[in-house]
Short mmCIF file of C-alpha atoms in Angstrom, two decimals:
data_model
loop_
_atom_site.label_atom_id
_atom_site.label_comp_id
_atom_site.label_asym_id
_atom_site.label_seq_id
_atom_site.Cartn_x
_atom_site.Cartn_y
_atom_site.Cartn_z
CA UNK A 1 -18.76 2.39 -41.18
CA UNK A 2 -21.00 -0.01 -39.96
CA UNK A 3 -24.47 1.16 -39.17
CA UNK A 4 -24.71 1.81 -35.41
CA UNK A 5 -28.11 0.12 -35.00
CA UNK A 6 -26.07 -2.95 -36.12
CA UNK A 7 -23.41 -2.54 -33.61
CA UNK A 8 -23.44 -4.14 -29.74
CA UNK A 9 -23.97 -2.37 -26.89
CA UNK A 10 -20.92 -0.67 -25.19
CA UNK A 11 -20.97 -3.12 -22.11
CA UNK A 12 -17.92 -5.81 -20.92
CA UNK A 13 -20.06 -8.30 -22.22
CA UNK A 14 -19.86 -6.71 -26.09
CA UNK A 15 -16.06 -6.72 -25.08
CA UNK A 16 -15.72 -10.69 -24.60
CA UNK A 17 -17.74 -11.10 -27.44
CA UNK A 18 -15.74 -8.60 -30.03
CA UNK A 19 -12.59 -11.06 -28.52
CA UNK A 20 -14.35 -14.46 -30.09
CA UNK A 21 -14.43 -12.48 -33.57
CA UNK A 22 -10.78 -11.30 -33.40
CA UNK A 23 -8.47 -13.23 -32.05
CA UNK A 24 -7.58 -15.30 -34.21
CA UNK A 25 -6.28 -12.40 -36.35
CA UNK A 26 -4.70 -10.82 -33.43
CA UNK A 27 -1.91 -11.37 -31.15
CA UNK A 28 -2.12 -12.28 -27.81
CA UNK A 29 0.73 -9.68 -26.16
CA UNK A 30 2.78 -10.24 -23.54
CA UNK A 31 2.08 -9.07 -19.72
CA UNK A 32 5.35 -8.33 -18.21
CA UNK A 33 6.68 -7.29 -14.63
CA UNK A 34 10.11 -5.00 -13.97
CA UNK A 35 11.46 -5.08 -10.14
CA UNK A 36 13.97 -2.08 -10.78
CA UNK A 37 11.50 0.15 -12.06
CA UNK A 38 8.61 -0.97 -9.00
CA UNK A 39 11.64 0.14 -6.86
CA UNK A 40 11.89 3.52 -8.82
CA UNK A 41 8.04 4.35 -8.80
CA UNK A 42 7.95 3.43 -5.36
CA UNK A 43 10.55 5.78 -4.30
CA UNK A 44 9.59 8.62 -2.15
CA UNK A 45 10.40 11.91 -4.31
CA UNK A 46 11.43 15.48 -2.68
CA UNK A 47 8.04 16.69 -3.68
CA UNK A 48 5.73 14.50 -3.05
CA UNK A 49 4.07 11.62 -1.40
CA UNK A 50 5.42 7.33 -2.05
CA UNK A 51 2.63 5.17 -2.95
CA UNK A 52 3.52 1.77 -3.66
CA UNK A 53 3.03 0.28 -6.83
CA UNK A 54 3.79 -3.54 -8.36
CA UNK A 55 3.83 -2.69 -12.27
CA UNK A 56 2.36 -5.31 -14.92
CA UNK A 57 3.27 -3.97 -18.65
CA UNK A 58 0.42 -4.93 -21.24
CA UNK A 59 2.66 -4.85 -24.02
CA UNK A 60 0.50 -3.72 -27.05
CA UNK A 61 3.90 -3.14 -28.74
CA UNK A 62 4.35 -6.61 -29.56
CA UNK A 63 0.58 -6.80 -31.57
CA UNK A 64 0.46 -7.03 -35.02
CA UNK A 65 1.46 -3.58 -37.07
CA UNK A 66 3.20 -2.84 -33.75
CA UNK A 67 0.22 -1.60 -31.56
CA UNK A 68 -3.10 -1.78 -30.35
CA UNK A 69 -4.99 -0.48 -33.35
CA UNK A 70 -4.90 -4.24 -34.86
CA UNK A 71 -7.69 -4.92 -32.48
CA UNK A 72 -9.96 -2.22 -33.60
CA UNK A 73 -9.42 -2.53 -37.03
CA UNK A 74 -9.92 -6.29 -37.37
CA UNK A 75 -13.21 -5.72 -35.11
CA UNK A 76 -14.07 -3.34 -37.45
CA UNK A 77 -13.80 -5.31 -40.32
CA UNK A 78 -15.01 -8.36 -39.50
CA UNK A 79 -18.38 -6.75 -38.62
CA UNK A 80 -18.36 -5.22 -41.96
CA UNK A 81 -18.48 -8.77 -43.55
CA UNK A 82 -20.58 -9.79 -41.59
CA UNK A 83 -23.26 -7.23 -41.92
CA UNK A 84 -22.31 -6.26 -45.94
CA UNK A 85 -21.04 -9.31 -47.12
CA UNK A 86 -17.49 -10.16 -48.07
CA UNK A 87 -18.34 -9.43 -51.99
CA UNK A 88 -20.01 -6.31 -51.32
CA UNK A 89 -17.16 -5.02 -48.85
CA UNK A 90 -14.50 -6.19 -51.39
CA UNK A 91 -16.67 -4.06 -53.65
CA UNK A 92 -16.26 -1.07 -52.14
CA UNK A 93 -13.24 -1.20 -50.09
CA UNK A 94 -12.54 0.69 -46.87
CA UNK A 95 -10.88 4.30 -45.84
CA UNK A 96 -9.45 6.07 -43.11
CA UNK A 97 -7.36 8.92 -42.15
CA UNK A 98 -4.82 8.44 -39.58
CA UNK A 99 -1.15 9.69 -38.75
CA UNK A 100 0.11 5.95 -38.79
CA UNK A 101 -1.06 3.17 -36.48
CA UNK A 102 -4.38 2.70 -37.73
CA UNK A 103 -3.52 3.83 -41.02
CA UNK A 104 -1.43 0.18 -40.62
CA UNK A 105 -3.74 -1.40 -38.88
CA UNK A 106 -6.62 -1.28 -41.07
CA UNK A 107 -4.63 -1.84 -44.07
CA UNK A 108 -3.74 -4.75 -42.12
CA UNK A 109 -7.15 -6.05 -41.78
CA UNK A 110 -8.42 -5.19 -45.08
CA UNK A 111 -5.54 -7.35 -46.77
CA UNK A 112 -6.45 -10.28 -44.65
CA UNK A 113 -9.88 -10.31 -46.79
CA UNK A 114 -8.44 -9.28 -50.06
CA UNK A 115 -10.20 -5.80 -49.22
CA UNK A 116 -8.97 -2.54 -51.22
CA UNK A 117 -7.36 -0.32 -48.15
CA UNK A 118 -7.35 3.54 -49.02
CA UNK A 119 -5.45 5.52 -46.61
CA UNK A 120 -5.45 9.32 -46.09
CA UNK A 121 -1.96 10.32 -43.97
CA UNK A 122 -1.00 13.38 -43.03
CA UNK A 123 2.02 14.35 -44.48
CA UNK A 124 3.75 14.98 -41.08
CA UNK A 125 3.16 11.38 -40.71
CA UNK A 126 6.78 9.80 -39.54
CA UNK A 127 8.38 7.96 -42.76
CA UNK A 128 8.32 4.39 -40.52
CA UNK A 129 4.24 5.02 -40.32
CA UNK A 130 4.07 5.83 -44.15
CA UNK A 131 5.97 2.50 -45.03
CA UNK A 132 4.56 0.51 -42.74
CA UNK A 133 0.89 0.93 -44.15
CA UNK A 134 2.41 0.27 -47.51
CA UNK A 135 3.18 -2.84 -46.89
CA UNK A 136 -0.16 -3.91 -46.62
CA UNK A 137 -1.91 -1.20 -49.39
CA UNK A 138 -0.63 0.79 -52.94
CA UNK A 139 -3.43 3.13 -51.78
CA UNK A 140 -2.02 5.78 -49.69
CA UNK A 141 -2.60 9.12 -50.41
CA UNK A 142 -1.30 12.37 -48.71
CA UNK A 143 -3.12 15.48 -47.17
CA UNK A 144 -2.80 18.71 -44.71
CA UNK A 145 -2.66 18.06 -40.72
CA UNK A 146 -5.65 19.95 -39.80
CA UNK A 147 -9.15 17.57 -39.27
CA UNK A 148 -10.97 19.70 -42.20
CA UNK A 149 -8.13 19.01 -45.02
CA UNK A 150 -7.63 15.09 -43.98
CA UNK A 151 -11.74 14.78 -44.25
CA UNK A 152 -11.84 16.63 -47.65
CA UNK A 153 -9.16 13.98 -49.35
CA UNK A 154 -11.77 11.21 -47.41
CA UNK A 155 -14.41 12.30 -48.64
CA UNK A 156 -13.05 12.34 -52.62
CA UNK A 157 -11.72 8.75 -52.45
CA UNK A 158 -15.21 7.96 -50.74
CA UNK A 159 -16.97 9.90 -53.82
CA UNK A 160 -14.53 8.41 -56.31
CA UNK A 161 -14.60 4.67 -55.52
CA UNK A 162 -17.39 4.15 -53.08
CA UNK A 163 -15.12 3.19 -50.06
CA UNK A 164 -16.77 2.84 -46.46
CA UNK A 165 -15.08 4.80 -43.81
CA UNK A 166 -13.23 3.33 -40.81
CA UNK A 167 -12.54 6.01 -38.43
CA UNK A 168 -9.76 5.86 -36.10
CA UNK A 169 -11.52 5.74 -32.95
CA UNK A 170 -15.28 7.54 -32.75
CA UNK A 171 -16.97 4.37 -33.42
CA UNK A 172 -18.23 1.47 -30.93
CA UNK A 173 -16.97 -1.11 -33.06
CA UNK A 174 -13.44 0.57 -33.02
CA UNK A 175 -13.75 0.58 -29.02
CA UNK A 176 -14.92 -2.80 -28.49
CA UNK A 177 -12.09 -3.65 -30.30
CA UNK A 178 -9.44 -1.98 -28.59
CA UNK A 179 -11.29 -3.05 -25.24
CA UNK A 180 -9.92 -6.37 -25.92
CA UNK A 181 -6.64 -5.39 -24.81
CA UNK A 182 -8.67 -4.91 -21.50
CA UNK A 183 -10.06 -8.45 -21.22
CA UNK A 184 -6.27 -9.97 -21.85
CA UNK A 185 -5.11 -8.26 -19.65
CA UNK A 186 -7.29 -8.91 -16.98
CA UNK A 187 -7.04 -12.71 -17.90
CA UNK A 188 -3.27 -12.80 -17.53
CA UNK A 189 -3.51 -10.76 -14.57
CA UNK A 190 -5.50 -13.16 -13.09
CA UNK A 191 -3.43 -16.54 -14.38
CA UNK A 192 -0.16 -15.43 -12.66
CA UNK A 193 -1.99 -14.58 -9.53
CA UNK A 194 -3.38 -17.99 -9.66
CA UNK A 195 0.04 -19.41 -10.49
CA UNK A 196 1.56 -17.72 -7.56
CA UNK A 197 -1.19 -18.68 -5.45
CA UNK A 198 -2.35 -14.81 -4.10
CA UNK A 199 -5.30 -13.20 -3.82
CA UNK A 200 -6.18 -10.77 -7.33
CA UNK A 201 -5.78 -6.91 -6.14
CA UNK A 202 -5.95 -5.50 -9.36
CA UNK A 203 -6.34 -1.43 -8.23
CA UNK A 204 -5.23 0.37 -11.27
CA UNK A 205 -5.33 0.35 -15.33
CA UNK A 206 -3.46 3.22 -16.95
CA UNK A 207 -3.65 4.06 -20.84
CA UNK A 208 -2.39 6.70 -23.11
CA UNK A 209 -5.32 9.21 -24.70
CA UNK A 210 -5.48 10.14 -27.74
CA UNK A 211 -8.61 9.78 -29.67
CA UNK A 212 -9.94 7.41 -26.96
CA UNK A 213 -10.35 4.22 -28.59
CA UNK A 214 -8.22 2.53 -26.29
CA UNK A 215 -9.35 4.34 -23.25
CA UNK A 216 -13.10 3.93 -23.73
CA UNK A 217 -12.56 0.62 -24.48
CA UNK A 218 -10.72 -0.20 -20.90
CA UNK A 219 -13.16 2.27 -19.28
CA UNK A 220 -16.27 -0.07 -20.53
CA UNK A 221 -14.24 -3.46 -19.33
CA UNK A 222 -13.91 -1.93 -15.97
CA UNK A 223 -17.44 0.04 -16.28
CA UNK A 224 -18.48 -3.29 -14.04
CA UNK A 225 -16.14 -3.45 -11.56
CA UNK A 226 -16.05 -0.76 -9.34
CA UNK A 227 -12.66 -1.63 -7.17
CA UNK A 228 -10.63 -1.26 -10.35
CA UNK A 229 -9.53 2.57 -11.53
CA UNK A 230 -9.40 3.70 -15.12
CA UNK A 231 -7.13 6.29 -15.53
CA UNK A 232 -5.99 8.42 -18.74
CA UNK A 233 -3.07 9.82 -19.62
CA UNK A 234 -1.43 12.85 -21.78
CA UNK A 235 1.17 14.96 -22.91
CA UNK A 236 0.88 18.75 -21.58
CA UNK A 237 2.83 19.95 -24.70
CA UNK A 238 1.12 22.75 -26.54
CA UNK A 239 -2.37 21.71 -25.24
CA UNK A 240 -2.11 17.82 -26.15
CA UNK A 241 -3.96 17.57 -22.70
CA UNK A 242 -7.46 18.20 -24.15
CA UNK A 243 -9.01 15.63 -22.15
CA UNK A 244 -7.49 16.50 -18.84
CA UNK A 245 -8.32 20.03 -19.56
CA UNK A 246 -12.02 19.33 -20.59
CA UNK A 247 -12.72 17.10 -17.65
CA UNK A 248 -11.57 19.70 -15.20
CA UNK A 249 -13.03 22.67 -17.32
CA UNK A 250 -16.73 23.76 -15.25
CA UNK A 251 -19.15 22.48 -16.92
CA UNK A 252 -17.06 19.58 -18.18
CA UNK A 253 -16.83 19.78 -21.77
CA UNK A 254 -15.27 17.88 -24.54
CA UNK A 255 -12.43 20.18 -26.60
CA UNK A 256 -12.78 19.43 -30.47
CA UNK A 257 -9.23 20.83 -31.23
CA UNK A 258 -5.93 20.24 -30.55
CA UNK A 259 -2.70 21.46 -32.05
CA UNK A 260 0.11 20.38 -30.89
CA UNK A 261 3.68 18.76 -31.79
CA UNK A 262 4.38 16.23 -28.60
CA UNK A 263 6.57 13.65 -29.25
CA UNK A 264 3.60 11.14 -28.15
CA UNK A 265 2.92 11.90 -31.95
CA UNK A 266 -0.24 9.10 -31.48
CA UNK A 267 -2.20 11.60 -28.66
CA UNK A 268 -1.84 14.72 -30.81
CA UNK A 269 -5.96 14.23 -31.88
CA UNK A 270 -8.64 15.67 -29.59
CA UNK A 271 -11.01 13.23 -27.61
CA UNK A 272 -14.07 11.88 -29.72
CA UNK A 273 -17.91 12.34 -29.30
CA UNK A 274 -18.54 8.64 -28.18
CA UNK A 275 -15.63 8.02 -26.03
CA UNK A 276 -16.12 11.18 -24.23
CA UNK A 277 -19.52 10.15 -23.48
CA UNK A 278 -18.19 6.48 -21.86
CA UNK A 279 -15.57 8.81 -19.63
CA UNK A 280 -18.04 11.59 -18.13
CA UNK A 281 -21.00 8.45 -17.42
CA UNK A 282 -21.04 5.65 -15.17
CA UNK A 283 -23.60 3.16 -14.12
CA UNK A 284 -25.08 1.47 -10.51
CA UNK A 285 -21.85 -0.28 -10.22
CA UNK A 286 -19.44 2.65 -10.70
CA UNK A 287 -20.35 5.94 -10.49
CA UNK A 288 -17.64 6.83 -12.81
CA UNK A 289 -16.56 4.74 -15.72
CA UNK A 290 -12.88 6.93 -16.37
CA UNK A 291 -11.53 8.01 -12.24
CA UNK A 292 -9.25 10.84 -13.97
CA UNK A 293 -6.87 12.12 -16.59
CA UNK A 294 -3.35 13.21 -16.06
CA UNK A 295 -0.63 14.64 -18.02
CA UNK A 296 3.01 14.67 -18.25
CA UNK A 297 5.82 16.76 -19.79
CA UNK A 298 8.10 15.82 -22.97
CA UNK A 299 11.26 16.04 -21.10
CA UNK A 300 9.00 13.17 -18.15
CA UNK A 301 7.93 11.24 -21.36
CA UNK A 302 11.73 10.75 -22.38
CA UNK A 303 12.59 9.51 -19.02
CA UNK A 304 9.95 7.27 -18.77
CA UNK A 305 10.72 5.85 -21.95
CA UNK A 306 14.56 6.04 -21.62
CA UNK A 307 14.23 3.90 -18.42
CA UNK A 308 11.69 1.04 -20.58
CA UNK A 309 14.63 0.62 -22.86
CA UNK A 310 17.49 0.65 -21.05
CA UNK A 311 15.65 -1.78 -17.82
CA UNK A 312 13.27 -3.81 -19.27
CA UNK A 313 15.00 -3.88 -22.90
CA UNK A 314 11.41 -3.22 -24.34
CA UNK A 315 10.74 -1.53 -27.39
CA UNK A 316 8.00 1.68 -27.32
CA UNK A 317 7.31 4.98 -29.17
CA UNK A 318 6.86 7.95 -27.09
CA UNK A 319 3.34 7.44 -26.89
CA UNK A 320 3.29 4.34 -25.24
CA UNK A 321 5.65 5.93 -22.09
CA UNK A 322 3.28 8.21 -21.13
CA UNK A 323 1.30 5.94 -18.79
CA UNK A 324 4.35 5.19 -17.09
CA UNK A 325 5.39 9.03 -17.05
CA UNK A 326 2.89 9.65 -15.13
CA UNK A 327 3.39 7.32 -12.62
CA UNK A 328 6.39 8.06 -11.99
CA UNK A 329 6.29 12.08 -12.28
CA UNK A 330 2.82 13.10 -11.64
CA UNK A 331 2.38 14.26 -7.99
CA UNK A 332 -1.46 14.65 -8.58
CA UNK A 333 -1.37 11.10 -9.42
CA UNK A 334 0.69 10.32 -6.88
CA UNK A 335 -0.41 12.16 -4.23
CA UNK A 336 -3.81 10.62 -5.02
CA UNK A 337 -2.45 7.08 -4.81
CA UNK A 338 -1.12 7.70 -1.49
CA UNK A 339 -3.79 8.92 -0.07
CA UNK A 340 -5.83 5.76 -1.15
CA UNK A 341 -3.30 3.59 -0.38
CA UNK A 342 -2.96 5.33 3.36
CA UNK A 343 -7.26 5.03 3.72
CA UNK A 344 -6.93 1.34 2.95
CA UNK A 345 -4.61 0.64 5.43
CA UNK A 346 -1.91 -0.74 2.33
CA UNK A 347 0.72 2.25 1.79
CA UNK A 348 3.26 -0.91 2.68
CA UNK A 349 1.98 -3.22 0.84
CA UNK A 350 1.44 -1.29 -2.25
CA UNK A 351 -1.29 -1.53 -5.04
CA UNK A 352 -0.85 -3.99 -8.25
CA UNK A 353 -1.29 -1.67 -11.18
CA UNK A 354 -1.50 -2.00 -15.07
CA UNK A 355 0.22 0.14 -17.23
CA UNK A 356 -0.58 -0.21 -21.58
CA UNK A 357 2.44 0.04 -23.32
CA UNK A 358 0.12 0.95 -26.74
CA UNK A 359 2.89 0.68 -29.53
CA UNK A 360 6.01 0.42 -30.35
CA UNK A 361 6.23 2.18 -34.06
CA UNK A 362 9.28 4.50 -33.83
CA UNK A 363 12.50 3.88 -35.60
CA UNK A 364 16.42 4.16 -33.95
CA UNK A 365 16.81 7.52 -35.95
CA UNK A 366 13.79 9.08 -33.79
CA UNK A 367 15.18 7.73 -30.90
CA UNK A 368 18.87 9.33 -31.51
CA UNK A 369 16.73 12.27 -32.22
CA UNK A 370 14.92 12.40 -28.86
CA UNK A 371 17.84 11.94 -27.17
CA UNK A 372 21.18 12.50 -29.32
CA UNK A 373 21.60 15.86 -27.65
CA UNK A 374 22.83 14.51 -24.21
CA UNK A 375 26.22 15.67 -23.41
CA UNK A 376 27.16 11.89 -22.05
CA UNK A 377 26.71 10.07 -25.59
CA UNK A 378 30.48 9.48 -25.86
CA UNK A 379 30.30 8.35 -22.29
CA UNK A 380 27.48 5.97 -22.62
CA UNK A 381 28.60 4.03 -26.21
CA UNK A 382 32.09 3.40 -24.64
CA UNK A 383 34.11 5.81 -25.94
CA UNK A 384 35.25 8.04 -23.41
CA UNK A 385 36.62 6.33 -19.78
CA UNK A 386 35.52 7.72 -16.59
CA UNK A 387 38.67 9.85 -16.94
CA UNK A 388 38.35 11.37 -20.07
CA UNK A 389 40.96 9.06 -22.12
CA UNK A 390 39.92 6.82 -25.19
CA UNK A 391 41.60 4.06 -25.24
CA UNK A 392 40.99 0.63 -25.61
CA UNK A 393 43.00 -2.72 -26.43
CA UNK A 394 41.91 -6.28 -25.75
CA UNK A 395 38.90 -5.63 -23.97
CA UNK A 396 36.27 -8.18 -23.08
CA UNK A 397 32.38 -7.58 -23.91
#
């Protein structure tokens, strides 16, 4: 990777610059707004407090490869070149090891320079993942789940060809990167406030955590603005909340492990040196750079991503719904909300939030998987009438 004496300092203004080197190799994604499900998170639930929220979807799903990653990866890159030298970078080529969306991404970038990608998946990777970063590289090889059997196979392509290592997300250049998403969608925010002619309220930005690339990114955006909360979020399954559980561990402490099968198959990787650093720090103009970290439940997951396709007719991977999981199911996080909201003075008015939909790399089959077990499947293609009966003749659509 590039040498981190070389790299900029982890500040908003390192984040508009890393934008002027990328994107014009990355997609500016949509910012989108759903009234039905505002109405649904807004809701008062039989366990908790209503806050009042006005939802804008970043939708990272639409980005090139399908999620966020592009940004990192292309940052990545680009500094490469411009440190090495394109010769000396084609040279050598790059490597990574990643379960699938910056396994694409950086093959991705690489191929936009004529750059030799080698790409270490695990082999629980999903199938869509594995094809996906073929398309861009022939160089994909295969290795055990754990950290210690992906970082053997890296280090014998690295030995064999001389490749420079990308990681996924333990890197500032990889968080500048994905900080961009940030900086759009603060910029959009902005525009269709303008448009509409209201004042910018901006209280809220909530992103999935995985390796905290993303996160860390948004965190350092914010780190300069102190009315605007960064907030992470996780699945509970078998531990996946590592970061929730090291920020509330006494003392705080970052957890280097994590095993665990969610179906947010991007946040199964613990929380990374450098990003954890940018979440327990702050500065003079916020005393804490990340607010808090909440997690959510598979079965809270599935809703939250059920509703995102059936309502908004958006495309995500399980991943990607946990944000919104957890504003809809959390009570911590809701509870906490409220009680802002109430010291304000705004419970009525409600908060404008941003929610990072961070990929949409899943495939129908997973989906029929997730949810193929409900009872009401016959009911919901059109099969079955409300009284039981299946027919149909000459029916309109």
């Amino acid at each position: 990777m590039a040498d981190l004496s070389t790299t900029l300092t982890l500040t908003s203004d390192s984040i508009h610059k890393a934008y002027s080197e990328i994107q014009n190799y990355v997609h500016k994604t949509p910012l989108l707004t759903n009234k039905t499900i505002n109405n649904i998170a807004s809701t008062s639930s039989s366990t908790g407090p209503s806050p009042k929220f006005n939802i804008y979807f970043k939708c990272e799903n639409y980005q090139r490869i399908g999620a966020f990653k592009a940004r990192g990866a292309f940052h990545a890159v680009t500094h490469l070149i411009d440190e090495l030298g394109l010769e000396e970078v084609r040279k050598r080529g790059v490597v990574t090891h990643s379960s699938g969306n910056h396994a694409q991404a950086l093959a991705l970038a690489a191929s936009s320079f004529d750059i030799p990608a080698h790409i270490v998946m695990p082999t629980i990777s999903t199938p869509s993942k594995i094809a996906g970063t073929r398309t861009y590289t022939p160089h994909v090889y295969f290795s055990g789940s754990t950290s210690e059997e992906r970082e053997a196979v890296v280090k014998q392509v690295i030995q064999d060809t001389g490749a420079i290592l990308v990681p996924p997300y333990d890197h500032p250049d990889i968080m500048l990167g994905q900080g961009t998403t940030a900086l759009e969608l603060h910029q959009q925010y902005d525009s269709v406030k303008k448009d509409k002619q209201q004042q910018p309220k901006l209280k809220v930005v909530l992103a999935p955590l995985g390796g905290g690339g993303l996160l860390s990114g948004i965190s350092i955006y914010f780190s300069n603005q102190p009315d605007v909360y960064v907030i992470g979020c996780e699945p509970s399954y078998q531990g996946g909340n590592d970061g929730e559980r090291g920020l509330k561990s006494v003392p705080q402490q970052r957890i280097e492990k994590v095993k665990t099968l969610t179906i947010a198959d991007g946040l199964r990787t613990p929380v990374g040196e450098l990003p954890w650093k940018v979440f327990t720090s702050g500065s003079s103009a916020k005393p804490k750079n990340l607010e808090n970290i909440y997690s959510v439940s598979e079965e809270e997951i599935k809703q939250a991503m059920k509703l995102v396709l059936e309502r908004m007719k958006v495309f995500i991977e399980p991943s990607a719904a946990v944000p919104l999981a957890v504003v809809l199911y959390n009570q911590e996080f809701r509870k906490w909300a409220y009680e802002k909201q109430k010291e304000k003075g705004v419970v009525e008015d409600g908060w404008d939030i941003a929610v990072v939909f961070s990929g949409g790399n899943t495939t129908i089959d997973a989906i029929v998987g997730l949810f193929g077990d409900n009872q009401d499947t016959e009911r919901a293609e059109g099969k079955i009438g409300k009284d039981g009966k299946q027919v149909a003749e000459n029916i309109a659509g």
